Coordinates of C-alpha atoms in Angstrom, one line a residue:
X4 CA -4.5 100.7 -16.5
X5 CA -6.5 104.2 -17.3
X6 CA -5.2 107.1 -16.0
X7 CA -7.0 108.6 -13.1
X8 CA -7.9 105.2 -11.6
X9 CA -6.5 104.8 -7.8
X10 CA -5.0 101.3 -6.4
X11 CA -8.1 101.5 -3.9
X12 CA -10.4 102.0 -7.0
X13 CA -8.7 99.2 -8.9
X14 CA -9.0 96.3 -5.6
X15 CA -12.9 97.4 -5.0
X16 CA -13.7 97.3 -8.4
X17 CA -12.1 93.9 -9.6
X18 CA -9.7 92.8 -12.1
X19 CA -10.7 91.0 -15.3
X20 CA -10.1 87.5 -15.8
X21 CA -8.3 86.1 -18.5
X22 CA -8.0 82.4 -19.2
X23 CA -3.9 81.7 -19.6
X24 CA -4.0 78.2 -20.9
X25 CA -1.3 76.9 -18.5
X26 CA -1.6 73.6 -17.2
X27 CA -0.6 73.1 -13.5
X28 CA -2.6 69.8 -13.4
X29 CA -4.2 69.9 -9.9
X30 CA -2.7 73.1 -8.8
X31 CA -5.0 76.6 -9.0
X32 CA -2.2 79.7 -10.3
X33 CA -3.2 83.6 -10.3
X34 CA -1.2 85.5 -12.5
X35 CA -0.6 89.3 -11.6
X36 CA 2.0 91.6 -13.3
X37 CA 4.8 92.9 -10.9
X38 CA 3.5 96.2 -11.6
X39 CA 0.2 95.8 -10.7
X40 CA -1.3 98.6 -8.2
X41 CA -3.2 96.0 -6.3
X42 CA -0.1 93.8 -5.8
X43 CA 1.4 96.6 -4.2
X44 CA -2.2 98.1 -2.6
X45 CA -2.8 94.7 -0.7
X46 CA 0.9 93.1 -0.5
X47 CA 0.5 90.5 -2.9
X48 CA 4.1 88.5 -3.6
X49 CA 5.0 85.8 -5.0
X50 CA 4.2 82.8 -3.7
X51 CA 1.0 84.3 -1.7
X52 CA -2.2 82.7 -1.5
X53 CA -4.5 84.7 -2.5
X54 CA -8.4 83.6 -2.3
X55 CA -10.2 84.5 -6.3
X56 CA -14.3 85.5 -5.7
X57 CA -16.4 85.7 -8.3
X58 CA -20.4 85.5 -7.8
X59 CA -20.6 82.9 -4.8
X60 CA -17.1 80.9 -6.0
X61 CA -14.1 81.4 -4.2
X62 CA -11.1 79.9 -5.3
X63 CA -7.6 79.7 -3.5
X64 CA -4.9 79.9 -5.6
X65 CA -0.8 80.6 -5.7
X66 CA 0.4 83.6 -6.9
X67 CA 2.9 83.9 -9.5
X68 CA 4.3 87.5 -10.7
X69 CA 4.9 88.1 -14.5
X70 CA 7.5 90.8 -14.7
X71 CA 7.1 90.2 -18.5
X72 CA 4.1 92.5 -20.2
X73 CA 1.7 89.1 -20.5
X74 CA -1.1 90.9 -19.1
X75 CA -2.7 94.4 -18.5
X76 CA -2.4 96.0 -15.3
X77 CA -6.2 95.4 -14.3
X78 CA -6.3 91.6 -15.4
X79 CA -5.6 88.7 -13.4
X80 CA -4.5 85.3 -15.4
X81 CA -5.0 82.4 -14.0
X82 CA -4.1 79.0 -15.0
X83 CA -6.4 75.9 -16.3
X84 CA -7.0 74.6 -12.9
X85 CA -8.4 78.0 -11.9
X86 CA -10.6 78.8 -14.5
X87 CA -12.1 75.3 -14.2
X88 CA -13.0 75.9 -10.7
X89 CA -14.2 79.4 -11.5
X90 CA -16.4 78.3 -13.9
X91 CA -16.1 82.6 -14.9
X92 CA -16.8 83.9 -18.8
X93 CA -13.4 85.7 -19.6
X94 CA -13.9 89.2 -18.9
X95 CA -15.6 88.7 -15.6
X96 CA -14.9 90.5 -12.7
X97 CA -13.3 89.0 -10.1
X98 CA -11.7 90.0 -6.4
X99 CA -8.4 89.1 -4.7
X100 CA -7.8 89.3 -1.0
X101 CA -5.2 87.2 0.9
X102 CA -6.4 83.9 1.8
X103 CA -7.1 83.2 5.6
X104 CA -4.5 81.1 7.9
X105 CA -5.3 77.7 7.4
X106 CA -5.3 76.8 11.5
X107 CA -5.7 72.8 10.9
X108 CA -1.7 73.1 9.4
X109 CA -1.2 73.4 13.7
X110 CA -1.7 70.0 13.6
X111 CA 0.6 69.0 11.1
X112 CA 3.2 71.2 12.7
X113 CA 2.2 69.1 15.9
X114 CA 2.8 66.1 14.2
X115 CA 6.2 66.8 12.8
X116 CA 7.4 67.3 16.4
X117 CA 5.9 63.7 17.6
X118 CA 2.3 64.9 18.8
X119 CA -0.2 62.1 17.3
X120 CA -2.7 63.2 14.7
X121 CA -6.4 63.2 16.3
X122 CA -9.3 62.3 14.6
X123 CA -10.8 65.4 14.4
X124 CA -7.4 67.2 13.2
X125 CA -7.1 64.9 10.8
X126 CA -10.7 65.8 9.7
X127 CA -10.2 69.2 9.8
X128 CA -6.9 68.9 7.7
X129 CA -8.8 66.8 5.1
X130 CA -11.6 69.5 5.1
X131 CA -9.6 72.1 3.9
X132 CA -6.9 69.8 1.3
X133 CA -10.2 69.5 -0.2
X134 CA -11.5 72.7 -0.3
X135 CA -8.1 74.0 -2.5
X136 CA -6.8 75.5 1.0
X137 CA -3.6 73.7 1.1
X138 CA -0.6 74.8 -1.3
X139 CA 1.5 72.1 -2.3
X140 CA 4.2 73.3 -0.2
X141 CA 1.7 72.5 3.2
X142 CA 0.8 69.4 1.3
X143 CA 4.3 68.4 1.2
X144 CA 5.1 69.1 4.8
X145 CA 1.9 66.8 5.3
X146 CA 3.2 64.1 3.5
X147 CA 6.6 64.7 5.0
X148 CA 5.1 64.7 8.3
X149 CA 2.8 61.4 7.8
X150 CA 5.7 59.4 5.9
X151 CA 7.9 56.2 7.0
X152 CA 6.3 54.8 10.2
X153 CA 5.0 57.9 11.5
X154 CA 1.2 57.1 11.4
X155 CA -0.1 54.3 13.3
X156 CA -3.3 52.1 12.8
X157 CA -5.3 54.5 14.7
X158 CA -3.8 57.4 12.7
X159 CA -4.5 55.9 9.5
X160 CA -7.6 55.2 10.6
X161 CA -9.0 58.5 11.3
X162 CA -7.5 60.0 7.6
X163 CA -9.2 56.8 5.6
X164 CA -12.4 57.9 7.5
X165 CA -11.7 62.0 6.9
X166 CA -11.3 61.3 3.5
X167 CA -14.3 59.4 2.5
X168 CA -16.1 61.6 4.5
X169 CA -14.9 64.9 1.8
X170 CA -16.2 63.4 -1.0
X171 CA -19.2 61.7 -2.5
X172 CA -20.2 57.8 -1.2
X173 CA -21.5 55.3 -3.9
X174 CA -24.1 52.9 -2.2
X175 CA -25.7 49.9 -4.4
X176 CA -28.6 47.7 -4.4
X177 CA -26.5 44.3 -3.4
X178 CA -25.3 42.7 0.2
X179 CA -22.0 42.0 -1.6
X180 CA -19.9 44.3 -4.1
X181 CA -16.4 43.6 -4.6
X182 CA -13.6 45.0 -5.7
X183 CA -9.5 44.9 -6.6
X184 CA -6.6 46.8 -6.2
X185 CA -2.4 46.6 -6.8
X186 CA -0.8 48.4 -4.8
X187 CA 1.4 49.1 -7.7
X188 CA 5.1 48.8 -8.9
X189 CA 5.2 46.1 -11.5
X190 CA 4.7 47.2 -15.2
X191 CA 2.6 45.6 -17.5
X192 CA 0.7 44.0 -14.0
X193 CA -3.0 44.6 -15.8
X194 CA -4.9 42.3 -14.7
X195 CA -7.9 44.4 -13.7
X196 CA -9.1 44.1 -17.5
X197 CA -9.1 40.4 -16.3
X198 CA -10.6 40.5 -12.8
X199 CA -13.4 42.5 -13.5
X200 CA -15.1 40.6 -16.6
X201 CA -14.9 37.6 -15.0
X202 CA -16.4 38.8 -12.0
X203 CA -19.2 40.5 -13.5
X204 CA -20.3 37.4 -15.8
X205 CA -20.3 35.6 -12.5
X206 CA -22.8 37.8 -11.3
X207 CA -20.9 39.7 -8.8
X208 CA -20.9 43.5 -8.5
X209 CA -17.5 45.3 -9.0
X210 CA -17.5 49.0 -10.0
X211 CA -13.9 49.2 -10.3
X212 CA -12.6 53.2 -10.1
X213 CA -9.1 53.1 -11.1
X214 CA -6.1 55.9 -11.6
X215 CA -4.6 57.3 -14.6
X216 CA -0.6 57.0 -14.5
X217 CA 1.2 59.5 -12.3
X218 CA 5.2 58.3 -12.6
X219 CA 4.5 54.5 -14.6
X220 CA 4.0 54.6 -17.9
X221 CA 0.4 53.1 -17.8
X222 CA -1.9 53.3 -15.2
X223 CA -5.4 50.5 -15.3
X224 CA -7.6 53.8 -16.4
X225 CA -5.0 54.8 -19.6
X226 CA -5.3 50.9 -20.3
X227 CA -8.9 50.7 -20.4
X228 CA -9.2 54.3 -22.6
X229 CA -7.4 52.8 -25.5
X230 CA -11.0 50.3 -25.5
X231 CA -13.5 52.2 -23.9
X232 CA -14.3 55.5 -22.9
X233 CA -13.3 56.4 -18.9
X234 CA -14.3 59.2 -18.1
X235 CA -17.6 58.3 -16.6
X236 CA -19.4 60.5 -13.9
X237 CA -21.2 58.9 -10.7
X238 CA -24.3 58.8 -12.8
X239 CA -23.1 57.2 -15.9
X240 CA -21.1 54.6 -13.6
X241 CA -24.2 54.0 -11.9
X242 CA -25.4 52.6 -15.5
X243 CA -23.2 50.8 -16.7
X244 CA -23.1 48.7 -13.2
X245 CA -26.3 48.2 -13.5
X246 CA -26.5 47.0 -16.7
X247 CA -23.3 45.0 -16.6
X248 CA -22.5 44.3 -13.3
X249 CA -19.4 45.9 -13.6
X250 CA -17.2 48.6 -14.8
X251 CA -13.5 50.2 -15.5
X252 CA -13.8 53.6 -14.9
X253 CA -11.2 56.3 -14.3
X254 CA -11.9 57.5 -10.4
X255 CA -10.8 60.9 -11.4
X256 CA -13.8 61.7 -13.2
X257 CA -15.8 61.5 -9.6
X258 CA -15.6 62.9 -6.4
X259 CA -14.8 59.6 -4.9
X260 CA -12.2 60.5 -2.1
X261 CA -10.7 63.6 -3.8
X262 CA -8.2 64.5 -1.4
X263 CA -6.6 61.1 -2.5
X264 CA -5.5 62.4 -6.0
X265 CA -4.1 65.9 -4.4
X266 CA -1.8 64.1 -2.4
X267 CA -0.8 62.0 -5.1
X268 CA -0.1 64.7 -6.8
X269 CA 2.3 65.9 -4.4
X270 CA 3.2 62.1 -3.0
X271 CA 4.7 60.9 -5.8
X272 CA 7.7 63.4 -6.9
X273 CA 8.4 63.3 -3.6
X274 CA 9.4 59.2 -3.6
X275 CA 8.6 59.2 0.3
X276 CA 6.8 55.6 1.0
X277 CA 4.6 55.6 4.2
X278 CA 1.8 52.6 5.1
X279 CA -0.2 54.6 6.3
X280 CA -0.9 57.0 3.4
X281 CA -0.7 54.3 0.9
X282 CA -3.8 52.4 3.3
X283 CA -5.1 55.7 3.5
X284 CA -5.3 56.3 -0.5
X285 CA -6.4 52.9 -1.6
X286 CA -9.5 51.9 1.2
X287 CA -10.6 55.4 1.2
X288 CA -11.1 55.1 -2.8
X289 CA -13.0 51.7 -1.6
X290 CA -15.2 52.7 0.8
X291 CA -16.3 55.6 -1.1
X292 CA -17.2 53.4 -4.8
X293 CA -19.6 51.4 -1.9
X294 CA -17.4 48.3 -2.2
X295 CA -17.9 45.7 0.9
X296 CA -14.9 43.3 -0.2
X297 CA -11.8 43.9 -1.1
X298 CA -8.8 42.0 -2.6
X299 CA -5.6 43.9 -2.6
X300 CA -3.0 42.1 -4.9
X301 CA 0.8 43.2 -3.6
X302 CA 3.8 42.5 -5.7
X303 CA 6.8 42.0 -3.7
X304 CA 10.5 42.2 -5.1
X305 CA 13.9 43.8 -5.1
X306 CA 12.5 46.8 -7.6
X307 CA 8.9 46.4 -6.7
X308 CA 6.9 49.0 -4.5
X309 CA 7.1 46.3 -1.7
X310 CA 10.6 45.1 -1.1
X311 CA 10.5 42.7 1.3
X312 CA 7.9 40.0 2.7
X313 CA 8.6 41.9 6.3
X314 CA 7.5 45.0 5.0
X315 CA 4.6 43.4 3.0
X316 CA 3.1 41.6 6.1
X317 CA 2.9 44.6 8.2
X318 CA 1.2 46.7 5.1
X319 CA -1.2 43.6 5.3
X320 CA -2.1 43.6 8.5
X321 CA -2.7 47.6 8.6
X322 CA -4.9 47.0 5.5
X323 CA -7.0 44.2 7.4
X324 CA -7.2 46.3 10.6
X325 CA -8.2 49.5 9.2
X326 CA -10.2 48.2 6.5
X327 CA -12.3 46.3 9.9
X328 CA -12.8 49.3 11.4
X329 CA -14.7 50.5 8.2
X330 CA -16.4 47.8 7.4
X331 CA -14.8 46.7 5.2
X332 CA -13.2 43.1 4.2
X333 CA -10.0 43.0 3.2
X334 CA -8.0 40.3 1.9
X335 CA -4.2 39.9 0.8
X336 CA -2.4 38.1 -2.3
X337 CA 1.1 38.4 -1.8
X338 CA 2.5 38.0 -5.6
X339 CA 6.0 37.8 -7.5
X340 CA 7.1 40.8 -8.0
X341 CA 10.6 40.2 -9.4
X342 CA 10.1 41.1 -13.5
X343 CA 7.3 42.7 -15.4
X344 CA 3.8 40.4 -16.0
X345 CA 2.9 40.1 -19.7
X346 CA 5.2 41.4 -22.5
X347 CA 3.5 45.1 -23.2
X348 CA 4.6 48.0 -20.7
X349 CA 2.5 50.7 -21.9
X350 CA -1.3 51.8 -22.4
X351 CA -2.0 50.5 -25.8
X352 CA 0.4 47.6 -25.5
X353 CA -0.9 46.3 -22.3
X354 CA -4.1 46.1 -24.0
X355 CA -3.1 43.9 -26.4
X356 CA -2.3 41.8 -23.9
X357 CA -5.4 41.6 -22.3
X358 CA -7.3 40.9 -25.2
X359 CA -4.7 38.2 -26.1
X360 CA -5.6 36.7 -23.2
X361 CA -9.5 37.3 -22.6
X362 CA -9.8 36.1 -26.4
X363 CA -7.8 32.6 -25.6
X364 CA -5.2 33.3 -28.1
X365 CA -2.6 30.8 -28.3
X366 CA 0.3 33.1 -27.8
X367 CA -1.5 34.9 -25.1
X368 CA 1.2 35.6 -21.9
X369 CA 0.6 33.1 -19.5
X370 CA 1.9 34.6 -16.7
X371 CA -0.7 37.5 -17.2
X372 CA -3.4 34.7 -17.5
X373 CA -2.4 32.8 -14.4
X374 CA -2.4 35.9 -12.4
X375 CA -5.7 37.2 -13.5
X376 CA -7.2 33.9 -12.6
X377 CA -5.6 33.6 -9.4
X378 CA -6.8 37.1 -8.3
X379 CA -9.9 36.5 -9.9
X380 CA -10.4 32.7 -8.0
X381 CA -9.5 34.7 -4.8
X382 CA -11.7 37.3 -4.8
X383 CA -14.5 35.0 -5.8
X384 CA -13.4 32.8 -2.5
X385 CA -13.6 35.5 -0.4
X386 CA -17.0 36.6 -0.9
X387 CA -18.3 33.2 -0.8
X388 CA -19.3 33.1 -4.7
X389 CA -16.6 29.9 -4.7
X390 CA -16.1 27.0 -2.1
X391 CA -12.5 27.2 -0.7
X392 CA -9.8 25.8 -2.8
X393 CA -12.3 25.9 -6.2
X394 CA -12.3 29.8 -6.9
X395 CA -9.7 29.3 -9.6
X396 CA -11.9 26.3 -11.3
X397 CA -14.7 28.6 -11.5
X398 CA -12.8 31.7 -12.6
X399 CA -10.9 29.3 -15.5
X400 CA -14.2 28.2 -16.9
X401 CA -15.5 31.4 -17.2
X402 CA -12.6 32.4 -19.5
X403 CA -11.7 29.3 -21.1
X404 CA -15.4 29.9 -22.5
X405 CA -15.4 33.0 -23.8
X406 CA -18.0 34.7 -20.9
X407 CA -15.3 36.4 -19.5
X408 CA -14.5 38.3 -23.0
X409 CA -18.5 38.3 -23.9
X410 CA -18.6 40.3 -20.7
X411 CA -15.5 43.1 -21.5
X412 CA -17.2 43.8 -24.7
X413 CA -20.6 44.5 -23.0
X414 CA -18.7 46.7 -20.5
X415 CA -16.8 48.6 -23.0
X416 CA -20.0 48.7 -25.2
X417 CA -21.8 50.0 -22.0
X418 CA -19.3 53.0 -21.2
X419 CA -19.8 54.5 -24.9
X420 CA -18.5 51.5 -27.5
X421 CA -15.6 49.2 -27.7
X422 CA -12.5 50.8 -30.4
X423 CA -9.0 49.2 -31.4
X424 CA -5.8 50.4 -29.7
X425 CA -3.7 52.3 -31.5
X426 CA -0.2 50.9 -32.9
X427 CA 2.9 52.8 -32.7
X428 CA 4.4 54.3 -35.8
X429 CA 8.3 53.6 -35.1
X430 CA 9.6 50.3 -33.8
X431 CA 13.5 49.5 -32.9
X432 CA 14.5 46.7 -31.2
X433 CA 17.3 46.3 -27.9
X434 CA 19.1 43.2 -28.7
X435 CA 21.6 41.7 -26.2
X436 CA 25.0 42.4 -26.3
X437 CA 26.1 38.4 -24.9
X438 CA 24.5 35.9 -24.6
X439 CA 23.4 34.3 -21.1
X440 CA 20.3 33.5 -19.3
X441 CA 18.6 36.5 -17.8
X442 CA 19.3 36.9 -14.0
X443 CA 17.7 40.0 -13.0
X444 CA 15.4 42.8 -14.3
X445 CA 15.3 46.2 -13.0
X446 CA 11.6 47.2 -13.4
X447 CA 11.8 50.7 -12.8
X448 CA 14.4 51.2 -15.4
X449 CA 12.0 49.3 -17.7
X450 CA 9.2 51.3 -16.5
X451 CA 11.3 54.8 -17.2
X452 CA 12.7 53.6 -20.5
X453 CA 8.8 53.0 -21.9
X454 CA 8.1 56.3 -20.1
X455 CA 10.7 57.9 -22.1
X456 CA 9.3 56.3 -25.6
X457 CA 6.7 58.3 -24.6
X458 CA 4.0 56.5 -21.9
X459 CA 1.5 56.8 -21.1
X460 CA 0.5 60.2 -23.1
X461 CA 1.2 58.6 -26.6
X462 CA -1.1 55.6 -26.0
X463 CA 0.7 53.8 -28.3
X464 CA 4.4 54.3 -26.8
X465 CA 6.0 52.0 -24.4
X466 CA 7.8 48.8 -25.2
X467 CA 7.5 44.9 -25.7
X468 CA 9.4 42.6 -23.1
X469 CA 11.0 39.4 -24.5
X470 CA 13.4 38.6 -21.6
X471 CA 12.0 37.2 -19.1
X472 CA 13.7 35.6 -16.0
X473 CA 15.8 32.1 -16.5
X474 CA 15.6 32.6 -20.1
X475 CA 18.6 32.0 -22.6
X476 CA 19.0 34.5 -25.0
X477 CA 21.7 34.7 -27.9
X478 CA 24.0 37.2 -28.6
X479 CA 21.7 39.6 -30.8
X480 CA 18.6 38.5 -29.8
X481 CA 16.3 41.2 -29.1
X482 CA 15.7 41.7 -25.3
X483 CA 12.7 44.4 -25.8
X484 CA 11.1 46.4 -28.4
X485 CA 10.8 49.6 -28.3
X486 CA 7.2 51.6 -29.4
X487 CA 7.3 55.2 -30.2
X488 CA 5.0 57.7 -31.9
X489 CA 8.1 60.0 -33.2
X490 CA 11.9 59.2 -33.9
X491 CA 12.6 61.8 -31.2
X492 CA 11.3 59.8 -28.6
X493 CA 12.1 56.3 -29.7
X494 CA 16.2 57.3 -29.7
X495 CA 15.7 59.2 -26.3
X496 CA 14.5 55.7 -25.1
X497 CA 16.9 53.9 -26.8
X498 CA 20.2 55.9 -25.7
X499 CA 18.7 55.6 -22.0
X500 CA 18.2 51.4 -22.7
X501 CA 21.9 51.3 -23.8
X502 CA 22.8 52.9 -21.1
X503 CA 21.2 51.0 -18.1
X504 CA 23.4 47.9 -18.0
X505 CA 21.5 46.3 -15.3
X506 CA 18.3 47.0 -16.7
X507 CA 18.8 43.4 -17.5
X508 CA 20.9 41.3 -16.1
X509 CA 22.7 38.4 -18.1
X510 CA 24.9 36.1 -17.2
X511 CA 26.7 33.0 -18.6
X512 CA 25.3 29.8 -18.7
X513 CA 27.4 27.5 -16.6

């Protein structure tokens, strides 16, 4: 700082801003040194949320102190998340004050001691997660506060509709648009590459908007980038629909529901399961891509998401409900949820699965195959495209003849070309200690182990399953493969494989 330059000089004239290069992913940081006269001028500590103007932006963000010299006393560093929202020239000028008291968190508070959540609390909550109010420490208590049982139908309700109502609504020209969503928790389960072409080259309109992986090691959007480009905005989206009758786009790249992916963010480490935000998240995305039916395709199994058929019934019946309320269809496939679908866990490698598959290779996985066409032959049931019981005859002859693959091309051609998934550079196999016919599979070990190989950032990482339930398997016969982009990773995954002895489960033959 010059000499001769007060702390009240310093706060009315503005720091400058200087781009960091920290990723926080969702989360908006302002960096300040300890020293700093305005920390001390206005209070500023760590941890305070402090709101960033420049022109007519403002930008709430966390403050974190740097007792380190990593800036000048009149700059103020602020993370990646932050200078996108800024949209500032380094240099700029900007001002700090404390952010205002956020008085929707009353509600919250409310909630945590029993009092229901009212529609327009819930609104007002919503509002301001949106607006970058909320730290992730009031998002937490949120979740905290909305998790287990602790939001009814009515409850869920009024945060699906608060959160379609914060972002941007897609509306099409057509009385029916479907769509399809997992609710998640079985690796290699891709069979939106599946449902969606043959759909489309039946006519039907499905602008499918799906995640990128948070805590799996592929996620439908990292799938479909290792084909097609993802990253499409509403306009763009709006093309390719048009022109194809369909689309995989990542719903990230549009304000479809954004308060969705904040509490995700936040959601996941956490590992608390509630109904009601998981309704929440996925209708909420549907409503707002202008989707009128629904099929919602739930795994259930001892190291699924959904555990039981108890527990999956009553998510099913909150879906239906809340999805009536908005207008919405909904429709249930309760699937098997006990080992992994397909053979690839991982981005690239679950796109070679697909293609197997859409391309009517002989060693395709069937079980991928059969559950894409069962999906598929519902959802074309339940918007009347297929007389009852003949949805899966329809959706079979559109990929026994090649429309359905015909159809992924042009989509993939339509969001910016078609490419070839990458391959890994270092392969080892996992070969069975005994042999005995496989028993049991743990698929969130499997899930972590491909994570560790280095899923889903190294689009090529992940592994190859080749032991699937009831099968006999002799003593050295490989049980997975693992995929890796460096030797580092590939014997991190490895030494965690070895280590999970009921990752899978053998037993002798009797």
């Amino acid at each position: 700082m010059l000499a001769g330059i007060t702390e009240s000089d310093m706060a009315g004239a503005g720091l400058r801003l200087r781009r960091l290069g920290l990723d926080t992913y969702q989360q908006p940081v302002v960096y300040l040194r300890s020293d700093s006269p305005i920390c001390k001028a206005e209070g500023f500590e760590a941890q305070s949320r402090l709101e960033i103007r420049h022109g007519g932006r403002c930008v709430v963000a966390t403050l974190n102190v740097a007792v380190a010299p990593l800036l000048e006393l009149d700059e103020a560093g602020v993370s990646e998340a932050a200078w996108r929202a800024l949209e500032a020239a380094e240099g700029t000028l900007v001002h700090l004050a404390h952010a205002p008291p956020l008085p929707s968190f009353g509600a919250i508070r409310a909630k945590i001691f029993g009092r229901p959540l009212e529609r327009d609390a819930a609104g007002a909550i919503v509002t301001d997660i949106a607006a970058g109010r909320y730290s992730d420490i009031e998002l937490a208590a949120m979740i905290a506060a909305c998790s287990g049982n602790r939001l009814d139908a009515a409850e869920t309700c009024s945060l699906t509709a608060a959160m379609v109502a914060a972002g941007q609504r897609l509306r099409w020209d057509a009385p029916l648009v479907v769509d399809k969503h997992c609710v998640g928790g079985l690796p290699g389960n891709r069979t939106t590459l599946l449902v969606v072409p043959i759909i489309a080259a039946c006519g039907l309109v499905i602008p499918k908007t799906s995640s990128r992986a948070i805590t799996s090691p592929a996620g439908t959007a990292d799938v479909m980038e290792t084909l097609a480009p993802v990253a499409l905005d509403a306009a763009a989206m709006r093309r390719v629909v048009e022109r194809e009758g369909g689309c995989i786009a990542w719903g990230g790249a549009m304000a479809l529901s954004p308060v969705d992916d904040l509490l995700i963010r936040v959601e996941r480490p956490l590992g608390l399961d509630s109904d009601g935000l998981l309704v929440a998240s996925i209708l909420s995305k549907k409503v707002a891509a202008g989707s009128t039916h629904v099929l919602v395709d739930m795994p259930v199994g001892r190291t699924a998401k959904v555990r039981s058929l108890e527990a999956a019934s009553a998510l099913a019946q909150r879906l239906r409900w809340v999805g009536e309320q908005l207008g919405l269809a909904v429709s249930i496939e309760l699937t098997d949820g006990s080992q992994p679908v397909g053979r690839g866990i991982g981005p690239a490698l679950e796109a070679f699965d697909v293609l197997a598959v859409l391309q009517n290779q002989p060693g395709a996985p069937q079980d991928l195959r059969r559950r894409g066409l069962l999906l598929a032959g519902h959802l074309l049931e339940a918007s009347g495209q297929a007389a009852a019981g003949w949805g899966l005859a329809k959706a079979t002859e559109v990929l026994d003849s090649g429309a359905a693959w015909r159809k992924l091309q042009a989509i993939c051609a339509a969001q910016g070309g078609m490419r070839e998934p990458p391959r890994a550079a270092y392969t080892q196999d996992l070969c069975a200690a005994h042999a005995g016919r496989v028993a049991a599979i743990d698929n969130r070990a499997l899930a972590r182990c491909a994570k560790l190989a280095g899923a889903p950032k190294a689009a090529a990482a992940g592994l190859m399953f080749h032991a699937p339930l009831g099968a006999m398997v002799d003593v050295g016969q490989p049980l997975l493969t693992l995929h890796a982009e460096s030797p580092g990773e590939l014997a991190y995954a490895l030494a965690y494989a070895r280590s999970q002895e009921h990752m899978i489960t053998l037993e002798e033959a009797p």
